[in-house]
Coordinates of C-alpha atoms in Angstrom, one line a residue:
V1 CA 88.2 184.0 156.4
N2 CA 85.0 185.6 155.2
K3 CA 84.3 185.4 151.5
R4 CA 82.0 187.9 149.9
K5 CA 78.7 186.2 148.8
E6 CA 77.9 186.5 145.1
P7 CA 74.3 186.9 143.9
K8 CA 72.7 183.8 142.4
K9 CA 71.5 185.7 139.3
K10 CA 74.0 188.0 137.7
S11 CA 72.5 190.8 135.6
V12 CA 74.0 191.1 132.2
K13 CA 74.3 194.7 131.0
K14 CA 73.1 195.5 127.5
E15 CA 75.2 197.4 125.0
Y16 CA 74.7 201.1 125.1
T17 CA 73.1 202.6 121.9
P18 CA 72.9 206.4 121.7
F19 CA 70.0 206.3 119.3
P20 CA 66.4 205.5 120.5
P21 CA 64.5 202.7 118.8
P22 CA 62.4 203.6 115.8
Q23 CA 58.8 204.6 116.3
P24 CA 56.2 202.0 115.3
E25 CA 54.2 202.8 112.2
S26 CA 50.9 204.6 112.6
Q27 CA 47.6 203.3 111.1
I28 CA 47.8 205.8 108.3
D29 CA 51.4 204.8 107.4
K30 CA 50.3 201.1 107.2
E31 CA 47.3 202.0 104.9
L32 CA 49.6 204.1 102.7
A33 CA 52.0 201.2 102.3
S34 CA 49.3 198.7 101.4
G35 CA 47.3 201.1 99.2
E36 CA 44.1 200.9 101.2
Y37 CA 44.3 204.6 102.0
F38 CA 43.2 205.5 98.5
L39 CA 40.2 203.2 98.4
K40 CA 36.6 204.4 98.6
A41 CA 34.5 203.6 101.7
S42 CA 32.4 201.1 99.9
Q43 CA 35.5 199.2 98.7
K44 CA 36.9 199.2 102.2
K45 CA 33.6 197.7 103.6
R46 CA 33.6 195.0 100.9
Q47 CA 37.2 194.0 101.8
K48 CA 36.4 193.8 105.5
M49 CA 33.3 191.7 104.8
E50 CA 35.2 189.3 102.6
A51 CA 37.9 188.9 105.3
I52 CA 35.2 188.2 107.9
K53 CA 33.4 185.7 105.7
A54 CA 36.7 183.9 104.9
K55 CA 37.3 183.6 108.7
Q56 CA 33.8 182.3 109.3
A57 CA 34.1 179.7 106.6
E58 CA 37.4 178.5 108.0
A59 CA 35.9 178.3 111.5
L60 CA 32.9 176.4 110.2
T61 CA 35.0 173.8 108.5
K62 CA 37.0 173.3 111.7
R63 CA 33.8 172.8 113.7
Q64 CA 32.4 170.3 111.1
E65 CA 35.7 168.3 111.3
E66 CA 35.5 168.2 115.1
R67 CA 31.9 167.0 114.9
N68 CA 32.6 164.4 112.3
K69 CA 35.5 162.9 114.4
A70 CA 32.9 161.1 116.5
F71 CA 31.5 159.3 113.5
I72 CA 34.9 158.0 112.3
P73 CA 35.2 154.3 113.4
P74 CA 38.4 153.4 115.3
K75 CA 41.0 151.3 113.5
E76 CA 40.4 147.6 114.2
K77 CA 43.3 145.3 115.0
P78 CA 43.5 142.3 112.6
A79 CA 41.9 139.2 113.9
V80 CA 44.3 136.6 115.3
K81 CA 43.8 133.2 113.7
P82 CA 43.7 130.3 116.1
K83 CA 46.7 128.1 116.0
E84 CA 46.3 124.5 114.9
A85 CA 46.6 121.9 117.6
S86 CA 49.9 120.3 117.7
T87 CA 50.4 116.5 117.8
E88 CA 51.5 116.6 121.4
T89 CA 48.3 118.3 122.7
K90 CA 45.8 116.0 120.9
I91 CA 42.9 115.0 123.0
D92 CA 42.6 111.3 124.0
V93 CA 38.9 110.6 123.4
A94 CA 39.0 107.0 124.7
A95 CA 40.4 108.2 128.1
I96 CA 37.7 110.9 128.4
K97 CA 34.9 108.3 127.7
E98 CA 36.2 106.1 130.5
K99 CA 36.3 109.0 132.9
V100 CA 32.7 109.8 132.1
K101 CA 31.6 106.2 132.6
K102 CA 33.3 106.1 136.0
A103 CA 31.7 109.4 137.0
K104 CA 28.2 108.0 136.1
T105 CA 28.7 104.9 138.3
K106 CA 29.7 106.9 141.3
K107 CA 27.0 107.8 143.8
L108 CA 26.6 111.6 143.8
G109 CA 23.7 113.4 145.4
A110 CA 20.2 111.8 145.5
L111 CA 19.6 108.1 145.0
T112 CA 17.9 106.7 141.9
A113 CA 14.4 105.2 142.1
E114 CA 15.7 101.7 142.0
E115 CA 18.2 102.3 144.8
V116 CA 15.4 103.9 147.0
K117 CA 13.2 100.8 146.5
L118 CA 16.1 98.4 147.5
K119 CA 16.8 100.5 150.6
M120 CA 13.2 100.5 151.7
E121 CA 13.0 96.7 151.3
A122 CA 16.2 96.3 153.4
D123 CA 14.8 98.6 156.1
E124 CA 11.5 96.6 156.3
K125 CA 13.5 93.3 156.6
K126 CA 15.5 94.7 159.5
Q127 CA 12.3 95.8 161.3
K128 CA 10.7 92.4 160.9
R129 CA 13.8 90.7 162.4
K130 CA 13.7 93.0 165.4
K131 CA 10.1 92.0 166.2

């Protein structure tokens, strides 16, 4: 059984109109409608210059706004206030003092001057005993 393939895009026919579309207005028709056709050459020039200057002024203000955007500071987020320490997380000062004292008594790194003297004396005594 072979079925006839249908096209993916079906063209929709427009309604038939026996009359052609109206012609677009010519430049003279537009001038007659707005009243510019009857103006003098100097008046036409003045109007064109005013339109140009208005466009220039608008473009200038846009450019100034774009330039000034760089100088506008960004909005800052409100500062977060630090939370007060709760009773559970209070620091035990006495315990910290004890830890510091214990750390000072431990031997870390180089020996102190007193310890060096004691060690030297002990070494000398050992050498005397050997002889």
